[in-house]
Amino acid sequence: MKIDTYGDSKNPVALLIHGIFYPGVTSYRSILPILEKKYYIIVPNLDGLSYPKTDFVSARKQGERIIEWLKENNISHIHFLLGSSFGSSVAFEILKDVSLSIDKAVLDSPALKESKLHGMILYFEMKRTAKDFRKNGINAFKHFDKYRYFDSFDKEYCLKVYNTMDDKTLKELAFSCYRYRLPSELYRDDTEIKFIFGEKDKSKANLPEVKELKSGEIKIVEGMSHLQYMFEKPTEFLHECGVI
């Protein structure tokens, strides 16, 4: 797993874990310049969602690899943990490791549900996206409103990631988002946890599971869709996260 870092390593640590449609740091262009002023930012490139090509592994295994890297680099205290979409499943695995001290954790548009139907729907969406990328290249981005935030550099990187994915990887990624079983309780008394959903976000399908967990505040942002709050109102988003 390739890990990107930004900012001064002497600053408090912010660990940002991306989702499926916005690989690597492409997820965080809006908030990176703000966070970089006061945080040491760590952005893992999740296996199966990076370029050069890597083999996809489960959220649990992704979490283990990130924790291993943190320990190798003598990092045991995380001030801010952000999981975005599928990255929230990986972030949740990191929250389970009580050897790490974590001050604040935000799960944005979290994928924390067990549902074959939702997995199948996401698989077909990803398959259409990958097919369009292969057929139309950079022009395919005109067909997807969710990529309106990307500059040309991030479009090129996203194309490289998706053009290396075979159907097996697409299927594993899609179903892994909806193969996540939450524990009955999360033992994290020292961590302030918040779940953020856009009012128009498909991820709201996960609300029943999140409410049942009773492990943090739930914020529903009026008028917003999937990850839109972070992309379009980065300063307000980070205020909501309690980190600026």
XYZ file of N, CA and C in Angstrom:
732
model
N 0.846 -1.201 0.000
C 0.000 0.000 0.000
C 0.880 1.249 0.000
N 0.606 2.140 -0.947
C 1.341 3.397 -1.033
C 0.667 4.421 -0.119
N 1.473 5.126 0.662
C 0.961 6.132 1.595
C 1.528 7.495 1.212
N 0.656 8.465 0.994
C 1.093 9.834 0.722
C 0.993 10.663 1.998
N 1.943 11.573 2.188
C 1.918 12.455 3.361
C 2.100 13.906 2.924
N 1.522 14.807 3.713
C 1.566 16.233 3.411
C 1.748 17.001 4.713
N 2.488 18.106 4.645
C 2.647 18.947 5.820
C 3.813 18.539 6.698
N 3.926 19.210 7.829
C 5.024 19.035 8.780
C 4.745 17.835 9.680
N 5.660 16.880 9.702
C 5.478 15.657 10.495
C 5.450 15.928 11.998
N 5.821 17.143 12.412
C 5.763 17.493 13.839
C 4.364 17.938 14.269
N 3.495 18.181 13.303
C 2.134 18.622 13.613
C 1.243 17.449 14.010
N 0.088 17.724 14.620
C -0.873 16.656 14.918
C -1.264 15.913 13.640
N -1.591 14.643 13.785
C -1.846 13.775 12.631
C -3.315 13.806 12.215
N -3.533 13.965 10.905
C -4.857 13.787 10.303
C -4.752 12.632 9.311
N -5.542 11.593 9.516
C -5.541 10.408 8.657
C -6.820 10.406 7.827
N -6.676 10.505 6.498
C -7.815 10.632 5.590
C -7.906 9.394 4.705
N -9.052 8.724 4.721
C -9.197 7.454 4.001
C -10.297 7.584 2.947
N -9.891 7.475 1.700
C -10.757 7.783 0.561
C -11.742 6.652 0.228
N -12.659 6.983 -0.670
C -13.653 6.022 -1.123
C -13.326 5.451 -2.488
N -14.359 4.964 -3.187
C -14.176 4.245 -4.442
C -14.077 5.173 -5.650
N -14.966 6.129 -5.753
C -15.036 6.934 -6.971
C -14.001 8.056 -7.015
N -13.414 8.378 -5.874
C -12.404 9.444 -5.802
C -11.130 8.858 -5.189
N -10.293 8.197 -5.991
C -9.147 7.471 -5.432
C -8.046 8.383 -4.903
N -7.411 7.934 -3.828
C -6.268 8.649 -3.276
C -6.595 10.071 -2.873
N -5.646 10.956 -3.120
C -5.785 12.352 -2.686
C -6.819 13.109 -3.518
N -7.298 12.538 -4.632
C -8.344 13.217 -5.412
C -9.584 13.469 -4.561
N -9.774 12.683 -3.519
C -10.903 12.880 -2.599
C -10.781 14.169 -1.796
N -9.554 14.663 -1.622
C -9.321 15.660 -0.571
C -8.700 16.969 -1.056
N -8.801 17.267 -2.341
C -8.231 18.512 -2.857
C -8.839 19.738 -2.180
N -10.114 19.666 -1.827
C -10.792 20.838 -1.257
C -10.332 21.138 0.166
N -10.075 20.095 0.956
C -9.738 20.316 2.367
C -8.238 20.284 2.649
N -7.461 19.734 1.723
C -6.018 19.575 1.952
C -5.311 20.899 2.244
N -5.527 21.961 1.450
C -4.816 23.221 1.727
C -5.156 23.815 3.091
N -6.365 23.560 3.570
C -6.777 24.085 4.878
C -6.133 23.274 5.996
N -6.204 21.957 5.887
C -5.645 21.084 6.925
C -4.130 21.177 7.008
N -3.499 21.381 5.855
C -2.033 21.346 5.797
C -1.381 22.438 6.640
N -2.127 23.479 6.964
C -1.584 24.583 7.760
C -1.283 24.161 9.201
N -2.006 23.158 9.703
C -1.821 22.791 11.116
C -1.727 21.289 11.371
N -1.817 20.471 10.311
C -1.785 19.014 10.500
C -0.722 18.352 9.626
N -0.274 17.205 10.094
C 0.510 16.279 9.279
C -0.504 15.307 8.691
N -0.686 15.356 7.388
C -1.780 14.635 6.738
C -1.272 13.342 6.118
N -1.970 12.262 6.411
C -1.636 10.939 5.887
C -2.800 10.459 5.028
N -2.507 10.137 3.759
C -3.538 9.653 2.837
C -3.100 8.309 2.257
N -3.595 7.195 2.798
C -3.302 5.893 2.204
C -4.002 5.754 0.849
N -3.322 5.129 -0.103
C -3.943 4.775 -1.379
C -4.419 3.334 -1.259
N -5.702 3.145 -1.086
C -6.233 1.824 -0.768
C -5.910 0.817 -1.867
N -5.562 -0.392 -1.453
C -5.223 -1.445 -2.407
C -6.447 -1.821 -3.238
N -6.236 -1.892 -4.556
C -7.328 -2.136 -5.490
C -7.912 -0.857 -6.036
N -7.535 0.278 -5.424
C -8.039 1.593 -5.833
C -6.888 2.568 -6.023
N -5.803 2.064 -6.599
C -4.625 2.910 -6.772
C -3.926 2.563 -8.083
N -2.999 3.421 -8.473
C -2.185 3.192 -9.668
C -0.725 3.452 -9.308
N 0.213 2.592 -9.706
C 0.041 1.340 -10.443
C -0.891 0.349 -9.733
N -1.397 -0.601 -10.497
C -2.422 -1.531 -10.039
C -1.982 -2.316 -8.812
N -2.892 -2.449 -7.866
C -2.703 -3.298 -6.691
C -3.929 -4.181 -6.547
N -3.785 -5.291 -5.860
C -4.911 -6.209 -5.665
C -5.790 -5.724 -4.523
N -7.091 -5.744 -4.755
C -8.033 -5.315 -3.729
C -8.059 -6.309 -2.572
N -8.155 -5.770 -1.351
C -8.343 -6.595 -0.153
C -9.476 -5.987 0.666
N -9.966 -6.725 1.633
C -11.116 -6.307 2.434
C -10.819 -5.052 3.251
N -11.886 -4.427 3.746
C -11.735 -3.251 4.616
C -10.893 -3.599 5.842
N -11.101 -4.781 6.384
C -10.332 -5.200 7.565
C -8.843 -5.268 7.241
N -8.513 -5.876 6.101
C -7.108 -6.007 5.709
C -6.491 -4.644 5.369
N -7.291 -3.780 4.729
C -6.800 -2.421 4.441
C -6.452 -1.714 5.750
N -7.356 -1.835 6.732
C -7.124 -1.225 8.035
C -5.863 -1.751 8.695
N -5.658 -3.055 8.616
C -4.467 -3.669 9.209
C -3.188 -3.114 8.586
N -3.210 -2.928 7.274
C -2.018 -2.420 6.586
C -1.726 -0.965 6.957
N -2.775 -0.186 7.128
C -2.583 1.208 7.552
C -2.037 1.262 8.974
N -2.605 0.453 9.863
C -2.142 0.407 11.255
C -0.681 -0.037 11.319
N -0.326 -1.015 10.497
C 1.062 -1.488 10.449
C 1.998 -0.349 10.038
N 1.593 0.436 9.029
C 2.412 1.572 8.585
C 2.539 2.610 9.693
N 1.447 2.891 10.384
C 1.483 3.865 11.480
C 2.469 3.425 12.559
N 2.426 2.146 12.907
C 3.320 1.632 13.947
C 4.774 1.662 13.488
N 5.007 1.337 12.213
C 6.368 1.388 11.669
C 6.929 2.808 11.703
N 6.031 3.781 11.637
C 6.448 5.187 11.640
C 6.241 5.856 13.002
N 6.081 5.015 14.030
C 5.978 5.480 15.425
C 4.845 6.480 15.645
N 3.722 6.229 14.989
C 2.542 7.083 15.155
C 1.485 6.313 15.938
N 1.179 6.780 17.124
C 0.179 6.114 17.964
C -0.974 7.039 18.338
N -0.849 8.316 17.955
C -1.879 9.305 18.299
C -2.378 9.987 17.026
N -3.663 9.855 16.748
C -4.295 10.495 15.594
C -5.260 11.551 16.114
N -5.054 12.779 15.710
C -5.969 13.834 16.154
C -7.282 13.790 15.379
N -7.200 13.524 14.078
C -8.394 13.556 13.228
C -8.369 12.390 12.247
N -9.372 11.528 12.342
C -9.547 10.399 11.422
C -10.788 10.664 10.584
N -10.618 10.691 9.259
C -11.744 10.906 8.351
C -11.860 9.726 7.398
N -13.022 9.085 7.396
C -13.318 8.036 6.432
C -14.416 8.505 5.505
N -14.176 8.416 4.202
C -15.133 8.908 3.212
C -15.720 7.741 2.428
N -17.046 7.608 2.449
C -17.743 6.569 1.699
C -17.183 5.189 2.082
N -16.662 4.399 1.118
C -16.080 3.100 1.457
C -14.950 3.243 2.474
N -14.244 4.358 2.427
C -13.165 4.594 3.383
C -13.634 4.608 4.821
N -14.937 4.837 5.035
C -15.469 4.806 6.398
C -15.411 3.401 6.985
N -15.563 2.374 6.125
C -15.438 0.991 6.603
C -14.017 0.714 7.078
N -13.040 1.230 6.325
C -11.634 1.070 6.705
C -11.351 1.862 7.981
N -11.882 3.084 8.047
C -11.707 3.908 9.250
C -12.306 3.225 10.471
N -13.429 2.555 10.282
C -14.070 1.858 11.393
C -13.180 0.731 11.911
N -12.487 0.049 11.003
C -11.545 -0.991 11.421
C -10.412 -0.391 12.247
N -9.965 0.802 11.876
C -8.908 1.480 12.634
C -9.423 1.895 14.006
N -10.677 2.318 14.073
C -11.278 2.682 15.366
C -11.320 1.496 16.328
N -11.381 0.301 15.798
C -11.437 -0.897 16.647
C -10.110 -1.165 17.361
N -9.018 -0.607 16.828
C -7.695 -0.853 17.412
C -7.462 0.110 18.574
N -7.630 -0.386 19.774
C -7.553 0.481 20.959
C -6.117 0.859 21.317
N -5.133 0.294 20.605
C -3.746 0.708 20.854
C -3.478 2.095 20.274
N -4.362 2.550 19.377
C -4.242 3.889 18.802
C -5.096 4.870 19.587
N -4.532 6.014 19.905
C -5.292 7.095 20.525
C -5.856 7.977 19.407
N -7.175 8.148 19.388
C -7.837 8.920 18.332
C -8.745 9.955 18.982
N -8.489 11.234 18.718
C -9.278 12.299 19.340
C -10.640 12.466 18.679
N -10.636 12.640 17.352
C -11.877 12.877 16.612
C -11.936 11.952 15.406
N -13.110 11.376 15.170
C -13.320 10.532 13.992
C -14.614 10.954 13.314
N -14.536 11.178 12.014
C -15.717 11.533 11.229
C -15.862 10.525 10.099
N -17.043 9.935 10.003
C -17.356 9.004 8.921
C -18.360 9.707 8.016
N -17.896 10.096 6.829
C -18.681 10.908 5.903
C -19.288 10.021 4.821
N -20.614 10.059 4.679
C -21.335 9.192 3.733
C -20.924 7.734 3.932
N -21.018 7.234 5.163
C -20.438 5.927 5.474
C -21.122 4.755 4.786
N -20.298 3.797 4.346
C -20.780 2.537 3.776
C -20.653 1.468 4.853
N -21.668 1.349 5.675
C -21.617 0.442 6.831
C -22.894 -0.390 6.862
N -23.082 -1.198 5.832
C -24.330 -1.933 5.706
C -24.049 -3.310 5.112
N -24.906 -4.268 5.424
C -24.821 -5.603 4.839
C -26.046 -5.802 3.944
N -25.845 -5.745 2.617
C -26.972 -5.840 1.686
C -26.475 -6.252 0.304
N -26.843 -7.448 -0.140
C -26.457 -7.908 -1.475
C -27.094 -7.047 -2.561
N -28.327 -6.602 -2.327
C -29.023 -5.780 -3.313
C -28.281 -4.466 -3.553
N -27.915 -3.784 -2.465
C -27.183 -2.526 -2.613
C -25.814 -2.757 -3.262
N -25.183 -3.884 -2.947
C -23.907 -4.227 -3.568
C -24.046 -4.418 -5.068
N -25.119 -5.079 -5.487
C -25.359 -5.307 -6.911
C -25.604 -3.989 -7.645
N -26.378 -3.100 -7.034
C -26.652 -1.793 -7.647
C -25.354 -1.008 -7.838
N -24.506 -1.007 -6.808
C -23.232 -0.292 -6.897
C -22.318 -0.926 -7.937
N -22.319 -2.254 -8.027
C -21.489 -2.961 -9.012
C -21.828 -2.510 -10.430
N -23.117 -2.439 -10.744
C -23.511 -2.026 -12.092
C -23.174 -0.555 -12.354
N -23.260 0.276 -11.316
C -22.865 1.676 -11.472
C -21.365 1.785 -11.758
N -20.561 1.027 -11.023
C -19.115 1.043 -11.236
C -18.743 0.479 -12.601
N -19.465 -0.561 -13.010
C -19.197 -1.185 -14.307
C -19.471 -0.203 -15.447
N -20.573 0.549 -15.341
C -20.893 1.560 -16.356
C -19.829 2.657 -16.389
N -19.389 3.065 -15.201
C -18.366 4.111 -15.117
C -17.067 3.658 -15.773
N -16.608 2.450 -15.421
C -15.355 1.921 -15.966
C -15.444 1.746 -17.482
N -16.587 1.278 -17.966
C -16.780 1.089 -19.412
C -16.706 2.422 -20.144
N -17.330 3.441 -19.587
C -17.310 4.774 -20.194
C -15.894 5.344 -20.218
N -15.143 5.143 -19.132
C -13.760 5.614 -19.073
C -12.912 4.958 -20.168
N -13.079 3.646 -20.329
C -12.277 2.931 -21.326
C -12.648 3.352 -22.749
N -13.919 3.600 -22.966
C -14.400 3.941 -24.310
C -14.093 5.385 -24.685
N -14.299 6.309 -23.750
C -14.248 7.731 -24.077
C -13.089 8.497 -23.456
N -12.302 7.826 -22.613
C -11.154 8.488 -22.020
C -11.542 9.724 -21.226
N -10.773 10.793 -21.388
C -10.979 12.007 -20.595
C -12.354 12.627 -20.849
N -12.922 12.393 -22.018
C -14.244 12.959 -22.334
C -15.362 12.319 -21.522
N -15.103 11.151 -20.942
C -16.131 10.464 -20.152
C -16.539 11.268 -18.923
N -15.650 12.107 -18.432
C -15.953 12.865 -17.213
C -17.109 13.843 -17.407
N -17.384 14.203 -18.666
C -18.519 15.077 -18.960
C -19.848 14.395 -18.638
N -19.834 13.071 -18.560
C -21.065 12.303 -18.354
C -21.387 12.093 -16.879
N -20.490 12.499 -15.983
C -20.661 12.203 -14.557
C -20.579 13.484 -13.739
N -21.693 13.888 -13.185
C -21.742 15.115 -12.390
C -20.844 15.032 -11.161
N -20.653 13.814 -10.632
C -19.854 13.662 -9.408
C -18.384 14.025 -9.605
N -17.931 14.090 -10.875
C -16.535 14.434 -11.140
C -16.348 15.909 -11.509
N -17.342 16.726 -11.261
C -17.231 18.149 -11.608
C -16.170 18.868 -10.775
N -15.738 18.244 -9.691
C -14.731 18.863 -8.818
C -13.303 18.613 -9.308
N -13.119 17.687 -10.241
C -11.780 17.250 -10.638
C -11.123 18.224 -11.615
N -9.819 18.466 -11.401
C -9.033 19.155 -12.420
C -8.473 18.107 -13.384
N -7.737 18.546 -14.402
C -7.255 17.621 -15.435
C -6.291 16.584 -14.864
N -5.484 16.979 -13.878
C -4.528 16.046 -13.274
C -5.256 14.903 -12.570
N -6.279 15.241 -11.791
C -7.014 14.214 -11.055
C -7.843 13.335 -11.987
N -8.323 13.903 -13.077
C -9.037 13.098 -14.078
C -8.109 12.051 -14.682
N -6.893 12.470 -15.007
C -5.920 11.538 -15.589
C -5.596 10.409 -14.615
N -5.425 10.771 -13.337
C -5.110 9.734 -12.348
C -6.280 8.770 -12.181
N -7.485 9.301 -12.093
C -8.672 8.464 -11.935
C -8.818 7.510 -13.118
N -8.562 8.000 -14.326
C -8.605 7.146 -15.518
C -7.619 5.988 -15.398
N -6.408 6.290 -14.955
C -5.390 5.246 -14.810
C -5.839 4.178 -13.817
N -6.434 4.610 -12.709
C -6.907 3.659 -11.696
C -7.988 2.760 -12.273
N -8.991 3.356 -12.877
C -10.132 2.578 -13.369
C -9.788 1.742 -14.597
N -8.855 2.194 -15.415
C -8.498 1.437 -16.614
C -7.693 0.183 -16.304
N -7.190 0.062 -15.078
C -6.470 -1.164 -14.691
C -7.373 -2.162 -13.968
N -8.624 -1.786 -13.706
C -9.533 -2.663 -12.959
C -10.208 -3.673 -13.883
N -10.140 -4.945 -13.508
C -10.917 -5.948 -14.234
C -12.276 -6.116 -13.561
N -13.133 -6.927 -14.165
C -14.492 -7.079 -13.646
C -14.494 -7.680 -12.241
N -13.555 -8.578 -11.970
C -13.466 -9.207 -10.647
C -13.217 -8.144 -9.571
N -12.317 -7.213 -9.855
C -12.020 -6.147 -8.893
C -13.221 -5.242 -8.681
N -13.895 -4.874 -9.779
C -15.087 -4.030 -9.672
C -16.136 -4.684 -8.782
N -16.332 -5.974 -8.984
C -17.345 -6.701 -8.209
C -16.944 -6.778 -6.734
N -15.676 -7.074 -6.472
C -15.206 -7.160 -5.084
C -15.354 -5.814 -4.370
N -15.005 -4.744 -5.061
C -15.125 -3.407 -4.479
C -16.571 -3.074 -4.141
N -17.460 -3.305 -5.110
C -18.868 -2.948 -4.924
C -19.494 -3.727 -3.779
N -19.282 -5.030 -3.764
C -19.931 -5.844 -2.733
C -19.287 -5.653 -1.365
N -18.002 -5.265 -1.348
C -17.356 -5.028 -0.052
C -17.986 -3.836 0.658
N -18.515 -2.873 -0.114
C -19.179 -1.711 0.493
C -20.432 -2.125 1.255
N -21.035 -3.216 0.833
C -22.296 -3.645 1.451
C -22.186 -5.057 2.012
N -20.982 -5.348 2.509
C -20.746 -6.618 3.181
C -20.161 -6.345 4.566
N -20.490 -5.183 5.103
C -19.869 -4.753 6.356
C -20.849 -4.906 7.507
N -20.474 -5.705 8.470
C -21.330 -5.934 9.639
C -20.776 -5.158 10.828
N -21.565 -4.215 11.310
C -21.149 -3.418 12.465
C -21.206 -4.244 13.743
N -20.302 -3.981 14.677
C -20.398 -4.645 15.984
C -21.585 -4.090 16.759
N -21.951 -4.757 17.835
C -23.076 -4.282 18.647
C -22.708 -3.017 19.412
N -21.405 -2.819 19.625
C -20.954 -1.647 20.380
C -19.520 -1.314 19.990
N -19.184 -0.032 20.048
C -17.825 0.412 19.773
C -17.240 1.004 21.046
N -16.158 0.411 21.528
C -15.551 0.853 22.783
C -14.511 1.939 22.496
N -14.963 3.185 22.476
C -14.092 4.304 22.153
C -14.480 5.513 22.987
N -14.399 5.396 24.297
C -14.814 6.487 25.182
C -13.966 7.736 25.010
N -12.730 7.562 24.523
C -11.809 8.696 24.397
C -11.898 9.378 23.035
N -12.808 8.915 22.174
C -12.897 9.434 20.810
C -14.254 10.086 20.559
N -14.221 11.299 20.029
C -15.445 11.992 19.619
C -15.780 11.557 18.189
N -16.909 10.866 18.015
C -17.265 10.282 16.716
C -18.488 10.982 16.136
N -18.411 11.255 14.829
C -19.548 11.886 14.144
C -19.777 11.199 12.798
N -21.040 10.990 12.465
C -21.434 10.444 11.171
C -22.112 11.562 10.377
N -21.664 11.784 9.136
C -22.229 12.847 8.307
C -22.868 12.251 7.053
N -24.109 12.645 6.800
C -24.820 12.242 5.586
C -25.359 13.486 4.888
N -25.339 13.488 3.562
C -26.069 14.503 2.825
C -27.540 14.125 2.784
N -28.397 15.117 2.797
C -29.841 14.865 2.766
C -30.241 14.036 1.538
N -29.544 14.254 0.405
C -29.869 13.561 -0.847
C -28.948 12.375 -1.120
N -28.199 11.970 -0.116
C -27.166 10.943 -0.265
C -27.765 9.541 -0.227
N -27.380 8.700 -1.202
C -27.822 7.302 -1.205
C -27.331 6.567 0.039
N -26.238 7.035 0.622
C -25.696 6.388 1.820
C -26.622 6.489 3.026
N -27.663 7.307 2.935
C -28.639 7.368 4.025
C -29.307 6.014 4.250
N -29.190 5.109 3.283
C -29.696 3.741 3.469
C -29.023 3.060 4.653
N -27.856 3.579 5.063
C -27.113 3.005 6.188
C -27.526 3.583 7.537
N -28.424 4.540 7.545
C -28.811 5.203 8.793
C -29.331 4.254 9.869
N -30.174 3.266 9.539
C -30.666 2.376 10.606
C -29.544 1.682 11.368
N -28.521 1.212 10.645
C -27.400 0.536 11.300
C -26.601 1.509 12.165
N -26.392 2.711 11.665
C -25.627 3.710 12.415
C -26.375 4.122 13.680
N -27.681 4.313 13.563
C -28.487 4.677 14.734
C -28.480 3.562 15.772
N -28.518 2.323 15.316
C -28.525 1.176 16.230
C -27.216 1.085 17.004
N -26.118 1.492 16.370
C -24.803 1.424 17.016
C -24.698 2.379 18.206
N -25.330 3.541 18.111
C -25.338 4.533 19.199
C -23.922 4.892 19.657
N -23.069 5.197 18.689
C -21.670 5.469 19.030
C -21.196 6.851 18.618
N -22.113 7.734 18.272
C -21.676 9.072 17.906
C -22.818 9.922 17.401
N -22.525 11.203 17.242
C -23.514 12.147 16.729
C -23.764 11.889 15.245
N -25.001 12.062 14.807
C -25.364 11.930 13.395
C -25.769 13.302 12.868
N -25.118 13.733 11.793
C -25.410 15.025 11.177
C -25.911 14.794 9.751
N -27.103 15.301 9.441
C -27.639 15.238 8.081
C -27.624 16.652 7.507
N -26.899 16.836 6.404
C -26.683 18.163 5.831
C -27.722 18.427 4.743
N -28.521 19.422 4.964
C -29.637 19.737 4.072
C -29.154 20.072 2.659
N -29.827 19.488 1.670
C -29.582 19.817 0.266
C -28.363 19.183 -0.362
N -27.587 18.396 0.406
C -26.331 17.851 -0.099
C -26.472 16.390 -0.528
N -25.669 15.999 -1.526
C -25.606 14.611 -1.963
C -24.291 13.989 -1.475
N -23.852 12.917 -2.111
C -22.723 12.115 -1.652
C -21.415 12.915 -1.617
N -20.875 13.142 -0.418
C -19.612 13.852 -0.183
C -19.624 15.305 -0.666
N -20.766 15.799 -1.077
C -20.860 17.151 -1.633
C -20.465 18.225 -0.615
N -20.820 18.023 0.637
C -20.526 18.991 1.697
C -19.028 19.258 1.783
N -18.229 18.182 1.764
C -16.777 18.316 1.854
C -16.204 19.026 0.629
N -16.685 18.657 -0.558
C -16.150 19.234 -1.789
C -16.517 20.708 -1.953
N -17.753 21.064 -1.639
C -18.242 22.401 -1.975
C -18.130 23.408 -0.830
N -18.123 22.931 0.404
C -18.006 23.835 1.548
C -16.938 23.309 2.505
N -15.684 23.265 2.037
C -14.627 22.624 2.822
C -14.394 23.242 4.195
N -14.420 24.560 4.286
C -14.190 25.209 5.582
C -15.325 24.893 6.548
N -16.551 24.998 6.070
C -17.711 24.678 6.905
C -17.696 23.208 7.309
N -17.302 22.344 6.370
C -17.202 20.910 6.651
C -16.206 20.644 7.780
N -15.039 21.259 7.704
C -14.011 21.030 8.725
C -14.400 21.635 10.067
N -15.147 22.730 10.051
C -15.709 23.261 11.302
C -16.669 22.241 11.910
N -17.493 21.640 11.068
C -18.440 20.615 11.533
C -17.697 19.418 12.119
N -16.547 19.113 11.540
C -15.718 18.010 12.046
C -15.006 18.382 13.346
N -14.945 19.678 13.653
C -14.325 20.134 14.894
C -12.817 20.207 14.857
N -12.253 20.409 13.654
C -10.787 20.387 13.549
C -10.194 21.736 13.157
N -11.030 22.735 12.852
C -10.506 24.092 12.620
C -11.418 25.093 13.336
